Amino acid sequence: MKIKLSIKPLAIALSLFGATAALADINIGVSVSATGPAAVLGGPEKNTAELLPTSFAGEKINWIILDEATDPTAAAKNMSKLVNENKVDLLIAGSITPTAMAAASAAAESKTPLFALAPNPADGEKLKWTFTPPQHFALMAESILEHMKANNQKTLGFIGYADSYGEDWIKAINAGAAKYGVTLGPTERFQRTDTSVTGQVIKLLAAKPDAIIVVASGAPAAMPHSTLNERGYKGQIYQTHGAISPALLKIGGKNVEGGILVSGPLFIWDQLPDSHPSKKPGGEYAKLYEGKYGAGTLSSFGGHVWDAWTLASKAIPQALKKAKPGTAEFRAALRDAIEGEKNVIGVHGVFNMSPTDHYGHDGRARTLVQVQNGAYKLISK
Amino acid sequence: MDAAVALLLAQDGVTNGAIYALLSLALVLVFAVTRVIYIPQGEFVAYGALSMAAVNAGLLPPTMWLVVTLGLAVAIVDSVAAIREGAKARLPLIIIKNAVLPILAVIVVRYLPLKDLAYPVQVLIALGFVVPLGPQIYRLAFQPVAEASVLLLLIVAVAVHFVMVGMGLYFFGAEGGRIPPFTEGGVTLGPAYVQYQTIWIVGIAALLIAGLALFFEHSIYGKALRATAINRTGARLMGISADLAGKLCFTLSALVGAFSGILIAPITTIYYDTGFLIGLKGFVGAIIGGLASYPLAAAGAVLVGLLESYSSFYASAYKEVIVFTLIIPVLLYQSLTTKHIDDEEDH
């Protein structure tokens, strides 16, 4: 009994000590989908977070990296832990749209700036605290629509994930379709773990669209592409920026030959013209990442964490002038500083933030890439 | 929809249905003998397919150290039990079977030129390092609670499922795997082009089902399993070991699962977590068979495959909803027509 009684105050004292010690440093909370269906995204994001510096601008930086397991509930739990227990000054979270939305709610509630790692429809108070380094779908969709117009393609068939990624792409294409004289349809959906898409593909083939877009990520994007080719589809097949990865080529083989992907500039940084601002930082990041995790491991998604840090590292010195880390004032100052950032060069284009645009991208954040002879070749910008 | 499209969809549905049928049979078997609703059944599909993908690429089977570790654990648990029972004479056999054999297998595989081996040999190696997980999991996770309620066994099964998915990600990575078909190419049958692999799948599934039927009808082990399924206590009184029956049916279900994975991996990409959904669809088939009837379960599973294929054509966004909604009328029908039998009568 005696021992029990004496441990409790000791534990409290220790935790208080821990809390005060942590207050002097900058705490950054990271919550990514390192496991679960979005592990292809979350894995490289976690790996990138582990590469980031542990001291900066004379302050110690504590990285608290958690796994949200592709689950919005787990993401919400992580957020409350990071905000309440770790008292983080900055959040980098949300590998997929649903977890990013969970993070955005927590960010707005606790008034903590957030870098969301997936495009998201945050608005109002949520938008105020949420910045999104990955490209907005509308920006990416426009690139494909432009290419369609230039090649006189008027109808676009759609086969995409039956989740928010697919849904947001439909919205993005519909928003820009009229401007480029493109009609969308039929729209078919599939699941990442489906073993067959024959039914959907037959329906698409019957409608004979000029082009078909596959909206999926990584290796699963290869299945509809392959099935379309095997069933004799002759039109242009497009893929989204979620698809670009070595796995697509490995799984798709000759069946994805000729496919056109919209992509951030990072993945093909070595093919960018020297004038492209992202070539240099992209190369630096790629070398650092592949140096630690092995050649051929580079992924587009890890780059968003890198860009989040680039944006944060520009804002932290300004915020430090106004307040001490660990305080609400510091978090507010950090948010204001990020919102005011102009011409910050990242591995995915150049960021120009404003109160209404928390993505900050322009056309430099996207490229069109074609699969030629089993490799990705830059075809525009 | 014209006849050609209907035929194509039917072909697709039957192919997937054949896999679901195999899994539903394994589920019925495990449930009948051990009362475990075997959620991790689907994981063996992924483990089998991805191990084969690794061996085919010339890599060592990723699960081999897991087999060794679990083998050592089983050896320890069994040895302790044997010593307690005063049956020390059994110790050498226990240790050789569970601990030495897997280690020897690992050593042998290390020195084999995996990439250059014949395809069937690669299949055997992949199966060799996945199937033992079945009895090992039974020994460690289920045998100690074999007499517990169905609900507790279900919860243990769910836990095993999560552990296996997590380890699957660790072993095989998030990117999926694909293997070359048993026979390249295909044949044009009327309006439809049929891949040879499709014929392999349906053919082997039919053979396996026939093989299982023969096994249960004519072999002594098969009869022991059936006896245990019909009446556990009675079977035990007749000298049939419930532990042996459990291990045997978990081995069979692991074999069926892993081999199903190897069958479909040439026509689709398998990810570390693909198995769960495939297993669930097999489960829907098994439910249609009331978790008791093998032919009904197989027929139900083929129905699931067909339903899935046609709904992917008509309403792809609602495909899973349609497939899983099928359970509701089936359960309703079953709960209205069957007399409730108390599962816990053994206690």
XYZ file of C-alpha atoms in Angstrom:
728
model
C 0.000 0.000 0.000
C 2.751 2.363 0.974
C 4.585 1.833 -2.287
C 1.474 2.448 -4.310
C 0.826 5.742 -2.578
C 4.290 7.022 -3.172
C 4.377 6.175 -6.869
C 1.376 8.273 -7.776
C 2.718 11.739 -6.815
C 6.051 10.787 -8.321
C 4.364 9.974 -11.604
C 2.445 13.234 -11.540
C 5.591 15.160 -10.762
C 7.435 13.432 -13.569
C 4.696 14.115 -16.090
C 4.575 17.772 -15.044
C 8.310 17.951 -15.414
C 7.979 16.361 -18.863
C 5.309 18.843 -19.848
C 7.298 21.885 -18.805
C 10.453 20.602 -20.462
C 8.539 20.148 -23.683
C 7.093 23.658 -23.535
C 10.407 25.288 -24.341
C 10.780 23.391 -27.619
C 8.785 23.496 -30.815
C 6.530 20.452 -30.962
C 5.330 19.278 -34.348
C 2.710 16.555 -34.503
C 2.591 14.281 -37.535
C -0.271 11.861 -38.138
C -0.136 9.858 -41.362
C -1.618 6.609 -42.686
C 1.492 4.467 -42.290
C -0.732 1.374 -42.266
C -4.088 0.468 -43.761
C -5.255 0.924 -47.355
C -3.444 4.257 -47.781
C -0.082 2.884 -46.581
C 1.330 3.594 -50.050
C 0.844 7.288 -49.273
C 1.477 7.285 -45.545
C 4.662 5.186 -45.675
C 6.735 7.711 -47.630
C 5.138 10.565 -45.648
C 6.291 9.005 -42.396
C 9.730 8.293 -43.876
C 10.021 11.922 -44.936
C 9.015 13.216 -41.515
C 11.830 11.130 -40.050
C 14.326 12.948 -42.303
C 13.406 16.412 -41.062
C 15.727 18.417 -38.771
C 15.459 18.134 -34.983
C 16.780 21.599 -34.334
C 16.007 24.765 -36.226
C 16.421 28.516 -35.711
C 18.091 27.865 -32.365
C 15.124 25.841 -31.086
C 14.876 22.124 -30.463
C 12.154 20.502 -32.552
C 10.300 17.485 -31.207
C 8.622 15.414 -33.908
C 5.758 13.311 -32.613
C 4.878 10.892 -35.407
C 1.677 8.842 -35.111
C -0.082 6.345 -37.357
C -3.690 7.123 -38.262
C -4.139 3.757 -40.048
C -6.253 5.254 -42.869
C -9.050 5.669 -40.346
C -10.750 9.027 -39.631
C -11.592 7.914 -36.077
C -7.969 7.033 -35.378
C -6.963 10.357 -36.959
C -9.312 12.239 -34.624
C -7.855 10.384 -31.619
C -4.328 11.213 -32.758
C -5.307 14.859 -33.076
C -6.648 15.055 -29.547
C -3.500 13.356 -28.231
C -1.209 15.687 -30.163
C -3.134 18.793 -29.207
C -3.938 18.009 -25.573
C -1.021 15.885 -24.397
C 1.853 16.979 -26.616
C 0.668 20.601 -26.915
C 1.923 20.747 -30.493
C 2.574 24.064 -32.214
C 2.012 22.698 -35.689
C 0.220 19.728 -37.224
C 1.119 17.815 -40.376
C -1.647 15.288 -40.871
C -4.267 13.533 -42.950
C -2.944 11.270 -45.718
C -6.379 10.925 -47.296
C -9.273 13.346 -47.585
C -11.393 11.864 -44.747
C -8.484 11.886 -42.260
C -7.455 15.350 -43.459
C -10.975 16.569 -42.663
C -10.758 15.039 -39.185
C -7.470 16.872 -38.710
C -8.933 20.141 -40.023
C -11.739 20.022 -37.432
C -9.232 19.481 -34.622
C -6.983 22.233 -35.977
C -9.836 24.752 -36.035
C -11.026 23.767 -32.561
C -7.602 23.971 -30.925
C -6.439 26.884 -33.096
C -3.353 25.040 -34.291
C -2.019 25.524 -37.820
C -2.307 22.357 -39.925
C -0.652 21.163 -43.103
C -3.146 18.687 -44.567
C -1.557 15.993 -46.735
C -4.615 15.415 -48.905
C -6.773 17.879 -50.848
C -9.809 18.694 -48.743
C -12.953 20.829 -48.800
C -12.139 22.706 -45.551
C -14.014 26.017 -45.285
C -14.738 28.781 -42.753
C -12.819 28.439 -39.506
C -11.342 25.123 -40.716
C -9.903 26.778 -43.802
C -8.439 29.496 -41.609
C -6.160 26.995 -39.860
C -5.631 24.472 -42.676
C -3.002 24.736 -45.407
C -2.812 22.087 -48.113
C 0.536 21.447 -49.824
C -0.803 18.728 -52.214
C -2.299 20.011 -55.431
C -6.012 20.774 -55.648
C -7.900 18.321 -57.886
C -9.255 21.153 -60.044
C -5.702 22.186 -60.948
C -4.831 18.644 -61.980
C -8.115 17.991 -63.812
C -7.628 21.152 -65.838
C -4.333 19.837 -67.165
C -6.024 16.700 -68.527
C -8.943 18.674 -69.956
C -6.473 20.975 -71.730
C -4.736 17.998 -73.254
C -8.074 16.544 -74.345
C -9.064 19.788 -76.051
C -5.713 20.039 -77.808
C -6.189 16.516 -79.158
C -9.841 16.989 -80.094
C -11.231 14.493 -77.591
C -14.782 15.367 -76.571
C -16.091 12.554 -74.412
C -14.423 11.233 -71.279
C -15.315 7.930 -69.625
C -14.524 7.621 -65.932
C -13.535 4.676 -63.771
C -12.467 5.576 -60.276
C -12.411 4.591 -56.629
C -15.805 4.404 -54.932
C -14.563 6.794 -52.245
C -13.827 10.471 -51.737
C -10.847 10.384 -54.115
C -13.112 9.278 -56.974
C -15.903 11.625 -55.917
C -13.675 14.705 -55.712
C -12.225 13.972 -59.146
C -15.734 13.752 -60.653
C -16.488 17.158 -59.122
C -13.214 18.622 -60.376
C -13.736 17.339 -63.925
C -17.353 18.461 -64.011
C -16.353 21.926 -62.826
C -13.994 22.432 -65.763
C -15.528 20.192 -68.434
C -17.835 22.738 -70.070
C -14.998 25.232 -70.528
C -13.024 22.687 -72.557
C -16.004 21.237 -74.442
C -15.744 17.861 -72.761
C -18.653 15.723 -71.569
C -18.095 13.249 -68.756
C -19.694 9.810 -68.771
C -20.284 7.029 -68.106
C -18.858 7.160 -64.594
C -18.001 3.760 -63.168
C -16.605 2.982 -59.727
C -14.475 0.242 -58.245
C -12.773 -0.688 -54.979
C -9.050 -0.746 -54.399
C -9.157 -4.417 -53.440
C -11.491 -5.570 -56.211
C -10.262 -8.633 -58.056
C -11.987 -7.727 -61.318
C -13.325 -4.651 -63.137
C -14.663 -6.491 -66.176
C -18.254 -5.328 -65.669
C -17.329 -1.656 -65.435
C -14.958 -1.869 -68.404
C -17.538 -3.523 -70.650
C -19.976 -0.755 -69.848
C -17.358 1.902 -70.635
C -16.453 0.226 -73.929
C -20.108 0.156 -74.978
C -20.293 3.957 -74.650
C -17.173 4.416 -76.848
C -15.774 7.564 -75.214
C -12.838 9.376 -76.905
C -10.789 9.025 -73.750
C -11.077 7.320 -70.374
C -9.665 8.495 -67.069
C -8.672 6.041 -64.362
C -8.905 7.640 -60.931
C -6.987 5.460 -58.497
C -3.691 5.319 -56.653
C -0.493 3.356 -57.182
C -0.675 -0.261 -58.274
C -4.497 -0.582 -58.112
C -4.656 2.019 -60.911
C -3.085 -0.568 -63.200
C -6.035 -2.976 -63.126
C -8.666 -0.870 -64.971
C -5.952 0.304 -67.374
C -4.916 -3.276 -68.153
C -8.483 -4.530 -68.465
C -9.334 -1.686 -70.876
C -6.375 -2.626 -73.058
C -7.089 -6.339 -72.878
C -10.672 -5.681 -73.980
C -9.395 -3.686 -76.953
C -9.963 -0.045 -75.976
C -8.130 2.140 -78.505
C -8.724 5.657 -77.112
C -6.411 7.641 -74.828
C -6.283 6.499 -71.210
C -5.486 9.123 -68.557
C -4.337 8.560 -65.001
C -4.278 10.912 -62.022
C -1.440 12.081 -59.800
C -2.324 9.376 -57.289
C -1.207 6.722 -59.752
C 2.369 7.718 -60.548
C 4.669 5.169 -58.923
C 7.089 2.411 -59.922
C 4.353 -0.060 -58.887
C 2.046 1.081 -61.701
C 4.706 0.189 -64.274
C 5.634 -3.030 -62.521
C 2.065 -4.309 -62.207
C 0.730 -2.791 -65.431
C 3.658 -3.743 -67.672
C 3.015 -3.236 -71.370
C -0.683 -2.685 -70.700
C -0.116 0.832 -69.344
C 2.105 1.812 -72.292
C 0.950 5.102 -73.830
C -1.099 6.129 -70.799
C -0.888 9.793 -69.830
C -0.634 10.821 -66.185
C -0.966 14.190 -64.567
C 1.614 14.445 -61.826
C 3.381 16.796 -59.495
C 6.868 17.699 -60.718
C 8.722 15.760 -57.999
C 8.501 12.255 -59.409
C 10.208 13.168 -62.683
C 12.443 15.919 -61.248
C 15.431 14.744 -63.306
C 13.518 15.300 -66.559
C 12.410 18.841 -65.702
C 14.033 21.646 -67.668
C 16.673 23.526 -65.659
C 14.390 26.558 -65.641
C 11.742 24.744 -63.594
C 11.936 26.009 -59.993
C 11.240 22.570 -58.489
C 14.109 20.846 -60.253
C 16.748 21.772 -57.668
C 14.785 21.161 -54.450
C 13.261 18.042 -56.021
C 16.704 16.641 -56.734
C 17.928 17.452 -53.229
C 14.942 15.776 -51.616
C 15.116 12.762 -53.958
C 18.800 12.191 -53.186
C 18.282 12.547 -49.447
C 15.270 10.207 -49.473
C 16.723 7.551 -51.752
C 20.044 7.806 -49.915
C 18.319 6.686 -46.729
C 15.599 4.361 -48.054
C 17.208 2.973 -51.234
C 17.114 3.775 -54.947
C 13.699 3.651 -56.590
C 11.825 4.350 -53.349
C 11.008 7.980 -54.197
C 7.303 8.722 -54.014
C 5.349 11.797 -54.936
C 3.505 11.730 -51.592
C 6.518 12.129 -49.297
C 7.207 15.388 -51.122
C 4.111 16.968 -49.582
C 5.562 16.525 -46.082
C 8.812 18.018 -47.340
C 6.898 21.004 -48.781
C 4.978 21.368 -45.517
C 8.299 21.629 -43.688
C 9.668 24.083 -46.269
C 6.628 26.307 -45.684
C 6.894 25.882 -41.910
C 10.612 26.616 -41.814
C 10.001 29.989 -43.475
C 7.252 30.866 -41.022
C 8.821 29.695 -37.745
C 11.474 32.470 -37.460
C 8.778 35.125 -37.952
C 6.513 33.532 -35.350
C 9.419 33.212 -32.884
C 9.801 36.978 -32.938
C 6.234 37.378 -31.710
C 5.771 34.646 -29.114
C 7.202 31.638 -27.322
C 6.507 28.115 -28.686
C 3.825 26.266 -26.772
C 1.546 29.296 -26.486
C -1.648 30.150 -28.356
C 0.032 33.373 -29.504
C 2.843 31.398 -31.161
C 0.389 29.185 -32.997
C -1.585 32.202 -34.206
C 1.594 33.973 -35.305
C 2.724 30.851 -37.135
C -0.600 30.633 -38.944
C -0.454 34.282 -39.982
C 3.114 33.862 -41.196
C 2.226 30.819 -43.331
C -0.759 32.620 -44.824
C 1.500 35.488 -45.879
C 4.126 33.351 -47.617
C 4.960 34.227 -51.216
C 7.161 32.490 -53.790
C 8.162 29.609 -51.572
C 9.756 27.009 -53.820
C 8.823 23.443 -53.001
C 9.373 20.095 -54.642
C 5.786 20.325 -55.954
C 5.859 23.754 -57.595
C 5.818 27.231 -56.091
C 3.554 28.332 -53.231
C 1.850 31.713 -53.031
C -0.488 31.633 -50.042
C -3.289 34.126 -49.476
C -6.248 34.342 -47.086
C -8.491 32.794 -49.756
C -6.024 30.311 -51.253
C -4.456 27.900 -48.787
C -3.148 25.624 -51.536
C -1.041 28.334 -53.141
C -0.236 26.421 -56.311
C -0.129 27.510 -59.928
C 0.525 25.649 -63.193
C 4.091 24.911 -62.089
C 2.750 22.343 -59.637
C 1.636 19.962 -62.371
C 3.176 18.137 -65.306
C 1.905 15.698 -67.889
C 3.800 12.449 -68.126
C 3.419 9.588 -70.569
C 4.409 5.949 -70.176
C 6.859 5.280 -72.993
C 8.906 2.092 -73.301
C 8.124 1.120 -69.729
C 9.238 4.431 -68.195
C 7.689 7.793 -67.323
C 8.491 10.533 -69.853
C 7.711 14.191 -69.294
C 5.573 15.431 -72.213
C 4.616 18.941 -71.141
C 6.032 21.522 -68.736
C -27.261 -5.871 -72.579
C -26.696 -8.418 -75.330
C -25.785 -12.072 -75.025
C -22.060 -11.450 -75.501
C -21.911 -9.021 -72.592
C -23.994 -11.330 -70.418
C -21.628 -14.168 -71.211
C -18.533 -12.104 -70.442
C -19.979 -11.037 -67.106
C -20.992 -14.589 -66.306
C -17.489 -15.806 -67.045
C -16.046 -13.132 -64.768
C -18.565 -13.954 -62.053
C -17.943 -17.693 -62.167
C -14.167 -17.168 -61.968
C -14.425 -15.089 -58.807
C -17.253 -17.285 -57.558
C -15.007 -20.350 -57.781
C -12.518 -18.698 -55.427
C -15.285 -17.606 -53.042
C -16.618 -21.170 -53.161
C -13.281 -22.607 -52.043
C -13.101 -20.143 -49.173
C -16.697 -20.730 -48.149
C -15.996 -24.479 -47.939
C -12.995 -23.835 -45.713
C -15.105 -21.540 -43.517
C -17.865 -24.114 -43.174
C -15.293 -26.802 -42.354
C -13.596 -24.745 -39.649
C -16.905 -23.665 -38.144
C -18.390 -27.144 -38.160
C -15.394 -28.730 -36.447
C -14.185 -26.009 -34.074
C -17.115 -23.510 -33.932
C -14.642 -20.767 -34.919
C -15.967 -18.164 -37.355
C -12.668 -17.937 -39.108
C -12.267 -14.281 -40.081
C -8.526 -14.648 -40.945
C -9.388 -17.161 -43.698
C -9.003 -14.415 -46.311
C -5.533 -13.478 -45.034
C -4.229 -16.817 -46.246
C -5.289 -15.810 -49.768
C -3.052 -12.755 -49.578
C -0.231 -14.615 -47.816
C -0.296 -17.412 -50.395
C -0.408 -15.081 -53.384
C 2.255 -12.695 -52.110
C 4.598 -15.474 -50.929
C 4.325 -16.999 -54.384
C 5.039 -13.589 -55.930
C 8.163 -13.321 -53.765
C 9.406 -16.840 -54.534
C 8.674 -16.312 -58.223
C 10.834 -13.181 -58.148
C 13.652 -15.191 -56.541
C 13.192 -13.814 -53.019
C 13.007 -15.927 -49.880
C 9.449 -16.571 -48.658
C 8.831 -13.529 -46.429
C 6.872 -15.533 -43.854
C 9.597 -18.105 -43.191
C 10.797 -16.568 -39.912
C 7.216 -16.320 -38.726
C 6.810 -20.056 -39.358
C 10.029 -20.717 -37.422
C 9.061 -18.430 -34.534
C 5.561 -19.844 -34.196
C 7.051 -23.347 -34.541
C 9.354 -22.687 -31.574
C 6.429 -21.285 -29.592
C 4.336 -24.361 -30.366
C 7.271 -26.605 -29.392
C 7.574 -24.859 -26.021
C 3.831 -24.911 -25.308
C 3.506 -28.553 -26.330
C 6.614 -29.574 -24.367
C 5.321 -27.938 -21.197
C 1.987 -29.695 -21.655
C 3.726 -33.035 -22.249
C 5.930 -32.667 -19.161
C 2.901 -31.789 -17.024
C 1.147 -34.889 -18.268
C 4.277 -36.898 -17.494
C 4.636 -37.958 -21.121
C 8.292 -37.062 -21.567
C 8.710 -39.707 -24.251
C 6.786 -37.412 -26.633
C 9.292 -34.551 -26.248
C 11.756 -35.459 -29.039
C 8.960 -35.801 -31.600
C 7.376 -32.500 -30.518
C 10.666 -30.652 -30.835
C 11.631 -32.238 -34.162
C 8.210 -31.653 -35.719
C 7.654 -28.077 -34.571
C 11.087 -26.523 -34.152
C 13.711 -28.497 -36.089
C 11.692 -29.092 -39.244
C 10.935 -25.408 -40.001
C 14.570 -24.439 -39.348
C 15.774 -27.179 -41.697
C 13.296 -25.994 -44.316
C 14.587 -22.435 -44.010
C 18.172 -23.632 -44.460
C 17.253 -25.692 -47.511
C 15.312 -22.825 -49.126
C 18.224 -20.438 -48.544
C 20.457 -22.513 -50.803
C 17.899 -23.205 -53.528
C 18.061 -21.179 -56.766
C 14.452 -20.060 -56.233
C 14.138 -18.020 -59.411
C 15.155 -20.895 -61.683
C 12.979 -23.571 -60.125
C 10.017 -24.992 -62.018
C 6.725 -23.182 -61.423
C 5.041 -26.051 -59.512
C 8.076 -26.318 -57.205
C 7.845 -22.600 -56.482
C 4.172 -23.081 -55.640
C 5.097 -25.876 -53.226
C 7.736 -23.725 -51.532
C 5.340 -20.789 -51.170
C 2.655 -23.077 -49.739
C 5.234 -24.742 -47.507
C 5.864 -21.485 -45.669
C 2.247 -20.340 -45.437
C 0.155 -23.434 -44.741
C 1.938 -24.359 -41.443
C 0.692 -21.039 -40.066
C -2.811 -22.565 -40.003
C -2.165 -25.322 -37.425
C 0.296 -23.075 -35.566
C -2.365 -20.397 -35.164
C -4.837 -23.043 -34.023
C -2.401 -24.402 -31.439
C -1.466 -21.002 -30.016
C -4.645 -18.946 -30.356
C -7.602 -21.309 -30.427
C -6.702 -24.614 -28.765
C -6.267 -23.064 -25.278
C -9.832 -21.685 -25.510
C -11.326 -24.470 -27.617
C -14.189 -25.009 -25.176
C -15.143 -21.343 -24.925
C -18.289 -19.805 -26.390
C -18.712 -19.063 -30.099
C -18.591 -15.367 -29.311
C -15.227 -15.609 -27.542
C -13.806 -17.694 -30.377
C -15.077 -15.064 -32.828
C -13.332 -12.318 -30.891
C -10.077 -14.309 -30.894
C -10.537 -14.780 -34.662
C -10.964 -11.037 -35.152
C -7.784 -10.428 -33.138
C -5.871 -12.968 -35.240
C -7.194 -11.234 -38.359
C -5.828 -7.849 -37.284
C -2.464 -9.326 -36.317
C -2.204 -11.115 -39.659
C -3.114 -8.008 -41.689
C -0.564 -5.970 -39.787
C 2.137 -8.568 -40.272
C 1.118 -8.852 -43.933
C 1.960 -5.182 -44.406
C 5.308 -5.756 -42.686
C 6.175 -8.870 -44.706
C 4.905 -7.945 -48.145
C 4.754 -4.133 -48.167
C 1.877 -1.946 -49.286
C 2.433 -2.491 -52.998
C 0.673 -5.521 -54.339
C 2.004 -8.538 -56.173
C 1.119 -10.427 -59.292
C 2.416 -13.751 -60.625
C 2.636 -15.193 -64.140
C -0.306 -17.387 -65.205
C -0.039 -21.179 -65.055
C -0.426 -21.167 -68.842
C -0.017 -18.020 -70.951
C -2.707 -16.974 -73.405
C -6.300 -18.008 -73.849
C -8.891 -19.357 -76.196
C -11.863 -17.799 -77.995
C -15.069 -19.566 -77.018
C -17.926 -18.174 -79.087
C -18.107 -14.424 -78.445
C -15.874 -14.501 -75.369
C -12.122 -14.659 -75.005
C -11.303 -16.917 -72.081
C -7.871 -16.818 -70.467
C -6.387 -20.227 -69.770
C -5.913 -19.123 -66.177
C -9.696 -18.773 -65.844
C -10.072 -22.382 -66.948
C -7.374 -23.404 -64.456
C -9.197 -21.614 -61.638
C -12.596 -23.146 -62.301
C -11.081 -26.569 -63.020
C -8.843 -26.689 -59.950
C -11.610 -25.331 -57.741
C -13.920 -28.098 -58.957
C -11.192 -30.700 -58.416
C -10.435 -29.415 -54.922
C -14.108 -29.497 -54.020
C -14.392 -33.052 -55.318
C -11.183 -33.945 -53.455
C -12.553 -32.552 -50.203
C -15.779 -34.525 -50.678
C -13.792 -37.749 -51.209
C -11.614 -36.935 -48.205
C -14.624 -36.553 -45.939
C -16.430 -39.602 -47.299
C -13.602 -42.093 -47.478
C -10.524 -41.228 -45.418
C -10.242 -41.968 -41.734
C -9.182 -38.372 -40.938
C -12.055 -36.994 -42.965
C -14.491 -39.201 -41.074
C -12.935 -38.078 -37.781
C -13.519 -34.445 -38.774
C -17.106 -35.163 -39.716
C -17.683 -37.004 -36.463
C -16.287 -34.048 -34.507
C -18.484 -31.680 -36.472
C -21.606 -33.712 -35.721
C -20.941 -34.210 -32.030
C -17.760 -33.104 -30.305
C -18.316 -34.915 -27.046
C -19.439 -38.075 -28.753
C -16.443 -38.024 -31.054
C -14.112 -37.589 -28.115
C -15.697 -40.543 -26.356
C -14.950 -42.570 -29.490
C -11.278 -41.662 -29.137
C -11.098 -38.833 -31.684
C -8.842 -36.073 -30.410
C -10.548 -32.683 -30.664
C -7.119 -31.030 -30.793
C -6.071 -33.161 -33.733
C -9.359 -32.436 -35.507
C -8.883 -28.714 -34.927
C -5.303 -28.719 -36.205
C -6.289 -30.761 -39.222
C -9.126 -28.492 -40.267
C -6.999 -25.373 -39.766
C -4.314 -26.943 -41.961
C -6.882 -27.701 -44.633
C -8.352 -24.215 -44.483
C -4.889 -22.623 -44.686
C -4.066 -24.810 -47.678
C -7.317 -23.950 -49.445
C -6.869 -20.238 -48.691
C -3.228 -20.010 -49.762
C -3.833 -22.033 -52.890
C -6.833 -19.852 -53.812
C -4.479 -16.892 -53.604
C -2.017 -18.537 -55.973
C -4.889 -19.315 -58.349
C -6.157 -15.747 -58.670
C -2.870 -13.828 -58.378
C -2.213 -14.243 -62.136
C -5.456 -12.489 -63.120
C -5.540 -9.731 -60.527
C -3.176 -7.864 -58.258
C -3.268 -9.008 -54.668
C -2.448 -6.618 -51.823
C -1.624 -7.472 -48.245
C -5.180 -6.618 -47.234
C -7.070 -7.928 -50.280
C -7.799 -11.191 -48.505
C -10.271 -9.776 -46.016
C -12.882 -8.777 -48.607
C -12.428 -12.005 -50.571
C -12.844 -13.942 -47.337
C -15.951 -11.945 -46.434
C -17.534 -12.781 -49.772
C -16.738 -16.438 -49.180
C -18.395 -15.897 -45.822
C -21.569 -14.586 -47.483
C -21.579 -17.797 -49.515
C -21.101 -19.853 -46.351
C -23.979 -17.998 -44.668
C -26.249 -18.897 -47.585
C -25.347 -22.490 -46.783
C -26.264 -21.847 -43.145
C -22.575 -22.387 -42.184
C -23.384 -26.083 -42.310
C -24.027 -27.311 -45.835
C -21.020 -27.623 -48.173
C -22.932 -27.782 -51.507
C -25.189 -24.873 -50.536
C -22.180 -22.827 -49.420
C -20.410 -23.441 -52.727
C -23.546 -22.589 -54.708
C -24.043 -19.482 -52.588
C -20.456 -18.399 -53.227
C -20.861 -18.743 -56.991
C -24.073 -16.736 -56.700
C -22.097 -14.019 -54.868
C -19.549 -14.004 -57.715
C -22.259 -13.653 -60.366
C -24.147 -10.999 -58.424
C -20.928 -9.053 -57.998
C -20.106 -9.238 -61.675
C -23.549 -8.129 -62.884
C -23.845 -5.375 -60.312
C -20.416 -4.059 -61.315
C -21.925 -3.587 -64.768
C -25.232 -2.044 -63.740
C -24.337 -0.059 -60.636
C -20.628 -0.212 -59.968
C -20.727 2.324 -57.139
C -23.115 0.090 -55.164
C -21.519 -3.250 -55.955
C -20.380 -4.105 -52.409
C -23.639 -2.833 -50.952
C -25.603 -5.152 -53.225
C -23.389 -8.158 -52.472
C -23.457 -7.759 -48.709
C -27.147 -6.844 -48.572
C -27.733 -10.366 -49.834
C -27.023 -11.580 -46.298
C -30.104 -9.892 -44.843
C -32.881 -11.821 -46.637
C -30.853 -15.028 -46.246
C -30.456 -14.552 -42.503
C -34.093 -13.554 -42.190
C -35.161 -16.691 -44.025
C -32.888 -18.869 -41.938
C -33.897 -17.448 -38.601
C -37.559 -17.899 -39.514
C -37.265 -21.454 -40.782
C -34.597 -23.153 -38.650
C -35.257 -24.357 -35.176
C -32.773 -22.651 -32.871
C -30.111 -25.071 -31.739
C -28.112 -24.118 -28.709
C -24.452 -24.055 -29.650
C -23.378 -24.273 -26.058
C -25.004 -27.627 -25.339
C -21.550 -29.167 -24.889
C -21.081 -27.419 -21.588
